[in-house]
């Protein structure tokens, strides 16, 4: 699948990257995030989301140092870049050799190009460090896969419950690479969007007392399902819940081959009588019961990652 080594972008750039980059005068800096100056322009920007970007930069930095081939180019792709602050921080702080910044709105091009131009006004020795495009995220990721261009880090800062990009992101990701997922689907996490969560993440969520955790498990479970269908499996790096929005984020690492069994993917059952929670595997369906009674009780059931998929260590 996507396990081949990444191509050298400096030598075999596809036609879209060969176009001459515009060199406008960078707009006046109006914001600064962790020492990186930028102009958000008309793009949606939230300073409250800075901790999520901090974690992404930290994970990318550690991954760059620990990857199997540390001498190769470190390539990052920001599929929904907005004003470009994530891409800019990957360049300035994570040590990325090349960043692809994409946003579906071409109206943001002057803003994104202006911000990235602050880091590198002109290419050095003809080697470009960044490129800006304006494509649908799924199409962009699929095209990178078809061109055999694989990235070390792919960041998709999506809105709502959009999850169709996850499979395409796995295909464009190197084996061992990091995928940063985002969801703002709070209705599904709270059990009010069962059909939506079922179609997006393969999870039918019921209302439970811990919706913030469920939102993260729902996101991880959907990613685990997509990876398994492609013959891969995932390892969570960290998961992060932010109250504003609210926003559910998860950084995962793509691993080659399917895991034995389905021990990390199953059900969570919450008892409405005593309030206790238990986990069950698929082989235990039909045998679900609560310790507070000798009979099967009415429980809230939904697909979810089991506890072993909720590790928080980078």
Short mmCIF file of C-alpha atoms in Angstrom, two decimals:
data_model
loop_
_atom_site.label_atom_id
_atom_site.label_comp_id
_atom_site.label_asym_id
_atom_site.label_seq_id
_atom_site.Cartn_x
_atom_site.Cartn_y
_atom_site.Cartn_z
CA UNK A 1 0.00 0.00 0.00
CA UNK A 2 1.56 3.26 1.15
CA UNK A 3 4.62 1.61 2.61
CA UNK A 4 7.14 2.70 -0.01
CA UNK A 5 9.74 5.31 0.85
CA UNK A 6 8.78 8.88 0.15
CA UNK A 7 9.90 10.39 -3.10
CA UNK A 8 12.38 13.24 -3.08
CA UNK A 9 10.30 16.36 -3.55
CA UNK A 10 13.37 18.30 -4.61
CA UNK A 11 13.88 16.11 -7.71
CA UNK A 12 10.55 14.59 -8.70
CA UNK A 13 7.96 17.21 -7.95
CA UNK A 14 4.64 16.62 -9.74
CA UNK A 15 3.48 19.26 -12.25
CA UNK A 16 1.36 21.19 -9.71
CA UNK A 17 4.50 21.92 -7.69
CA UNK A 18 6.54 23.12 -10.64
CA UNK A 19 4.57 26.29 -11.06
CA UNK A 20 6.42 29.42 -10.18
CA UNK A 21 5.51 30.62 -6.73
CA UNK A 22 4.18 34.12 -6.33
CA UNK A 23 6.25 36.38 -4.12
CA UNK A 24 3.94 39.02 -2.63
CA UNK A 25 5.02 41.26 0.16
CA UNK A 26 3.99 39.54 3.39
CA UNK A 27 1.06 41.31 5.06
CA UNK A 28 1.52 43.12 8.34
CA UNK A 29 1.83 40.78 11.32
CA UNK A 30 -1.17 41.09 13.60
CA UNK A 31 -0.80 37.93 15.71
CA UNK A 32 1.90 35.86 17.34
CA UNK A 33 1.63 32.27 18.57
CA UNK A 34 4.46 30.77 20.61
CA UNK A 35 6.90 33.22 19.03
CA UNK A 36 5.69 32.71 15.43
CA UNK A 37 4.27 35.84 13.83
CA UNK A 38 1.49 35.62 11.27
CA UNK A 39 -1.59 37.35 9.91
CA UNK A 40 -4.87 35.41 10.10
CA UNK A 41 -6.51 37.67 7.54
CA UNK A 42 -10.11 36.64 6.92
CA UNK A 43 -9.48 33.00 7.89
CA UNK A 44 -11.07 31.40 10.93
CA UNK A 45 -8.54 31.48 13.78
CA UNK A 46 -8.90 30.68 17.46
CA UNK A 47 -6.13 31.42 19.92
CA UNK A 48 -7.78 28.92 22.32
CA UNK A 49 -6.71 26.13 19.94
CA UNK A 50 -3.00 26.89 20.46
CA UNK A 51 -2.51 23.97 22.93
CA UNK A 52 -3.72 21.55 20.25
CA UNK A 53 -1.17 22.98 17.83
CA UNK A 54 1.50 22.83 20.55
CA UNK A 55 0.91 19.09 20.94
CA UNK A 56 1.05 18.58 17.18
CA UNK A 57 4.39 20.39 16.89
CA UNK A 58 5.79 18.46 19.88
CA UNK A 59 4.71 15.09 18.48
CA UNK A 60 6.08 15.96 15.03
CA UNK A 61 9.42 17.05 16.51
CA UNK A 62 9.82 13.83 18.48
CA UNK A 63 8.75 11.73 15.50
CA UNK A 64 11.29 13.45 13.25
CA UNK A 65 14.09 12.45 15.61
CA UNK A 66 12.90 8.86 16.17
CA UNK A 67 11.82 7.82 12.66
CA UNK A 68 13.55 4.92 10.92
CA UNK A 69 15.32 7.14 8.38
CA UNK A 70 16.20 10.41 10.17
CA UNK A 71 18.40 11.49 7.27
CA UNK A 72 15.50 11.57 4.78
CA UNK A 73 13.36 14.66 4.14
CA UNK A 74 10.70 15.25 6.80
CA UNK A 75 7.46 15.98 4.95
CA UNK A 76 4.26 17.43 6.44
CA UNK A 77 0.85 18.05 4.90
CA UNK A 78 -1.78 20.39 6.35
CA UNK A 79 -4.95 19.44 4.49
CA UNK A 80 -7.19 22.21 5.89
CA UNK A 81 -4.71 24.95 6.73
CA UNK A 82 -6.90 28.05 7.12
CA UNK A 83 -4.49 30.96 7.51
CA UNK A 84 -1.50 28.59 7.53
CA UNK A 85 -0.40 28.85 11.17
CA UNK A 86 -0.13 25.06 11.55
CA UNK A 87 1.98 24.72 8.41
CA UNK A 88 4.10 27.66 9.49
CA UNK A 89 4.78 26.14 12.90
CA UNK A 90 5.69 22.77 11.35
CA UNK A 91 8.32 24.62 9.33
CA UNK A 92 9.57 26.97 12.02
CA UNK A 93 9.37 24.74 15.10
CA UNK A 94 9.08 21.05 14.13
CA UNK A 95 11.97 21.08 11.65
CA UNK A 96 9.94 20.09 8.59
CA UNK A 97 11.92 20.03 5.36
CA UNK A 98 8.79 20.51 3.29
CA UNK A 99 5.19 21.45 4.09
CA UNK A 100 2.19 21.24 1.80
CA UNK A 101 -0.47 23.75 2.92
CA UNK A 102 -3.92 23.22 1.44
CA UNK A 103 -7.24 24.94 1.95
CA UNK A 104 -10.37 24.56 -0.16
CA UNK A 105 -10.89 28.33 -0.27
CA UNK A 106 -8.69 29.99 -2.88
CA UNK A 107 -9.67 33.36 -1.38
CA UNK A 108 -7.19 32.61 1.42
CA UNK A 109 -4.23 32.17 -0.92
CA UNK A 110 -2.74 35.66 -0.36
CA UNK A 111 -2.94 35.12 3.41
CA UNK A 112 -1.37 31.64 3.40
CA UNK A 113 1.36 32.54 0.91
CA UNK A 114 2.12 35.73 2.81
CA UNK A 115 2.48 33.90 6.11
CA UNK A 116 4.69 31.13 4.71
CA UNK A 117 6.79 33.71 2.88
CA UNK A 118 7.86 35.07 6.25
CA UNK A 119 9.65 31.83 6.95
CA UNK A 120 11.24 31.51 3.52
CA UNK A 121 10.80 34.48 1.16
CA UNK A 122 12.71 32.77 -1.70
CA UNK A 123 13.77 29.15 -2.29
CA UNK A 124 17.34 28.35 -1.35
CA UNK A 125 19.32 26.58 -4.08
CA UNK A 126 16.08 26.03 -5.96
CA UNK A 127 14.75 23.72 -3.24
CA UNK A 128 11.29 24.71 -2.17
CA UNK A 129 10.23 24.31 1.45
CA UNK A 130 6.49 24.77 1.00
CA UNK A 131 3.67 24.87 -1.49
CA UNK A 132 0.06 26.12 -1.30
CA UNK A 133 -2.91 24.51 -3.02
CA UNK A 134 -6.70 24.86 -2.95
CA UNK A 135 -8.29 21.45 -3.39
CA UNK A 136 -10.82 19.32 -1.59
CA UNK A 137 -8.87 17.52 1.15
CA UNK A 138 -9.91 14.02 0.07
CA UNK A 139 -8.96 14.72 -3.54
CA UNK A 140 -5.59 16.15 -2.52
CA UNK A 141 -4.75 13.13 -0.37
CA UNK A 142 -5.88 10.67 -3.04
CA UNK A 143 -3.74 12.41 -5.66
CA UNK A 144 -0.68 12.25 -3.41
CA UNK A 145 -1.22 8.51 -3.00
CA UNK A 146 -1.60 7.98 -6.75
CA UNK A 147 1.64 9.90 -7.32
CA UNK A 148 3.40 7.82 -4.64
CA UNK A 149 4.10 10.87 -2.50
CA UNK A 150 3.95 9.89 1.17
CA UNK A 151 4.20 12.17 4.18
CA UNK A 152 5.60 11.80 7.68
CA UNK A 153 2.84 13.92 9.24
CA UNK A 154 -0.65 14.65 7.92
CA UNK A 155 -2.78 17.15 9.81
CA UNK A 156 -6.50 17.40 9.05
CA UNK A 157 -8.22 20.10 11.12
CA UNK A 158 -11.75 19.29 9.99
CA UNK A 159 -15.09 20.63 11.18
CA UNK A 160 -18.10 18.64 12.31
CA UNK A 161 -18.23 14.90 11.73
CA UNK A 162 -16.55 14.77 8.33
CA UNK A 163 -14.57 11.53 8.25
CA UNK A 164 -14.40 10.58 4.59
CA UNK A 165 -10.84 11.89 4.40
CA UNK A 166 -9.47 9.39 6.96
CA UNK A 167 -8.97 6.53 4.50
CA UNK A 168 -7.35 8.80 1.92
CA UNK A 169 -5.07 10.22 4.63
CA UNK A 170 -3.88 6.74 5.58
CA UNK A 171 -3.02 6.02 1.95
CA UNK A 172 -0.90 9.20 1.68
CA UNK A 173 0.86 8.56 5.00
CA UNK A 174 4.16 6.75 5.43
CA UNK A 175 4.14 3.56 7.45
CA UNK A 176 5.02 4.78 10.93
CA UNK A 177 3.82 8.30 10.11
CA UNK A 178 1.53 10.45 12.24
CA UNK A 179 -2.05 11.42 11.42
CA UNK A 180 -3.66 14.24 13.45
CA UNK A 181 -7.44 13.93 13.47
CA UNK A 182 -10.04 16.47 14.58
CA UNK A 183 -13.77 16.31 15.21
CA UNK A 184 -16.19 18.92 16.53
CA UNK A 185 -19.21 16.61 16.45
CA UNK A 186 -20.34 17.16 20.04
CA UNK A 187 -23.88 15.99 19.30
CA UNK A 188 -22.69 12.50 18.44
CA UNK A 189 -20.38 12.40 21.46
CA UNK A 190 -23.34 13.21 23.69
CA UNK A 191 -25.55 10.57 22.10
CA UNK A 192 -27.80 12.86 20.08
CA UNK A 193 -26.48 12.05 16.60
CA UNK A 194 -26.62 8.27 16.40
CA UNK A 195 -27.14 8.04 12.64
CA UNK A 196 -24.43 10.62 11.96
CA UNK A 197 -21.84 8.91 14.17
CA UNK A 198 -22.76 5.52 12.73
CA UNK A 199 -22.13 6.66 9.15
CA UNK A 200 -18.98 8.64 9.99
CA UNK A 201 -17.25 6.53 12.63
CA UNK A 202 -19.11 3.22 12.74
CA UNK A 203 -20.28 4.05 16.27
CA UNK A 204 -23.82 4.27 17.62
CA UNK A 205 -23.48 6.44 20.71
CA UNK A 206 -26.05 6.68 23.51
CA UNK A 207 -26.11 9.42 26.20
CA UNK A 208 -23.66 8.60 29.01
CA UNK A 209 -22.15 10.65 31.89
CA UNK A 210 -18.72 10.94 30.23
CA UNK A 211 -19.32 12.32 26.70
CA UNK A 212 -15.91 14.02 26.42
CA UNK A 213 -14.08 10.71 26.70
CA UNK A 214 -16.60 9.06 24.40
CA UNK A 215 -15.98 11.66 21.71
CA UNK A 216 -12.28 10.78 21.71
CA UNK A 217 -12.95 7.03 21.69
CA UNK A 218 -15.44 7.49 18.87
CA UNK A 219 -12.79 9.28 16.79
CA UNK A 220 -10.12 6.67 17.56
CA UNK A 221 -12.52 3.82 16.86
CA UNK A 222 -13.41 5.23 13.45
CA UNK A 223 -9.72 5.55 12.58
CA UNK A 224 -9.00 2.00 13.77
CA UNK A 225 -11.79 0.67 11.56
CA UNK A 226 -10.55 2.52 8.46
CA UNK A 227 -6.96 1.37 9.05
CA UNK A 228 -8.04 -2.26 9.42
CA UNK A 229 -9.90 -2.17 6.10
CA UNK A 230 -6.65 -1.09 4.43
CA UNK A 231 -4.59 -3.81 6.11
CA UNK A 232 -3.03 -1.53 8.72
CA UNK A 233 -3.49 -0.86 12.40
CA UNK A 234 -2.97 2.26 14.52
CA UNK A 235 -1.24 3.18 17.75
CA UNK A 236 -2.60 6.24 19.61
CA UNK A 237 0.05 8.82 20.48
CA UNK A 238 -2.24 11.12 22.46
CA UNK A 239 -5.86 12.26 22.62
CA UNK A 240 -6.95 15.74 23.62
CA UNK A 241 -10.30 17.32 24.46
CA UNK A 242 -10.75 21.10 24.36
CA UNK A 243 -13.80 22.66 25.95
CA UNK A 244 -14.16 25.44 23.38
CA UNK A 245 -16.08 24.17 20.39
CA UNK A 246 -15.89 21.52 21.87
CA UNK A 247 -13.05 19.89 19.94
CA UNK A 248 -11.85 16.29 19.97
CA UNK A 249 -8.32 15.67 18.71
CA UNK A 250 -6.28 12.49 18.40
CA UNK A 251 -2.76 11.89 17.12
CA UNK A 252 -2.29 8.35 15.83
CA UNK A 253 0.60 6.43 14.29
CA UNK A 254 0.07 4.14 11.32
CA UNK A 255 1.43 0.62 11.66
CA UNK A 256 1.84 -2.05 9.01
CA UNK A 257 -0.31 -5.18 9.18
CA UNK A 258 -3.50 -6.00 11.03
CA UNK A 259 -3.41 -6.71 14.73
CA UNK A 260 -4.33 -10.21 15.85
CA UNK A 261 -7.96 -10.33 16.90
CA UNK A 262 -10.13 -7.32 17.65
CA UNK A 263 -9.18 -6.83 21.29
CA UNK A 264 -8.89 -3.07 20.88
CA UNK A 265 -12.28 -2.56 19.27
CA UNK A 266 -15.53 -3.46 20.96
CA UNK A 267 -18.36 -2.11 23.08
CA UNK A 268 -18.79 -0.06 26.23
CA UNK A 269 -21.86 -0.75 28.36
CA UNK A 270 -23.20 1.75 30.88
CA UNK A 271 -25.76 0.53 33.40
CA UNK A 272 -28.63 2.93 34.05
CA UNK A 273 -29.34 1.28 37.40
CA UNK A 274 -26.02 1.42 39.24
CA UNK A 275 -24.01 3.71 36.96
CA UNK A 276 -21.15 1.24 36.43
CA UNK A 277 -19.38 0.89 33.08
CA UNK A 278 -17.95 -2.27 31.53
CA UNK A 279 -16.28 -3.19 28.26
CA UNK A 280 -17.30 -6.12 26.07
CA UNK A 281 -15.89 -7.73 22.95
CA UNK A 282 -17.86 -8.83 19.91
CA UNK A 283 -17.66 -12.45 21.04
CA UNK A 284 -19.53 -11.48 24.22
CA UNK A 285 -22.60 -10.10 22.50
CA UNK A 286 -25.72 -11.75 23.92
CA UNK A 287 -23.98 -12.25 27.26
CA UNK A 288 -23.93 -8.65 28.41
CA UNK A 289 -25.05 -8.22 32.01
CA UNK A 290 -24.35 -5.94 34.94
CA UNK A 291 -22.88 -7.02 38.26
CA UNK A 292 -25.72 -5.31 40.09
CA UNK A 293 -28.25 -7.87 38.81
CA UNK A 294 -28.39 -11.52 37.81
CA UNK A 295 -30.25 -10.73 34.64
CA UNK A 296 -29.29 -8.84 31.50
CA UNK A 297 -30.03 -5.18 32.05
CA UNK A 298 -30.78 -2.28 29.79
CA UNK A 299 -27.43 -0.72 29.00
CA UNK A 300 -26.13 1.97 26.70
CA UNK A 301 -24.11 0.23 24.01
CA UNK A 302 -22.02 1.60 21.17
CA UNK A 303 -18.87 0.80 19.24
CA UNK A 304 -15.84 2.22 20.96
CA UNK A 305 -12.14 1.71 21.36
CA UNK A 306 -11.29 -0.42 24.33
CA UNK A 307 -9.12 1.08 27.10
CA UNK A 308 -5.89 -0.14 25.51
CA UNK A 309 -6.44 2.34 22.68
CA UNK A 310 -6.59 5.33 25.01
CA UNK A 311 -2.91 5.76 25.78
CA UNK A 312 -1.70 9.33 26.26
CA UNK A 313 2.08 8.99 26.09
CA UNK A 314 3.84 10.60 23.10
#
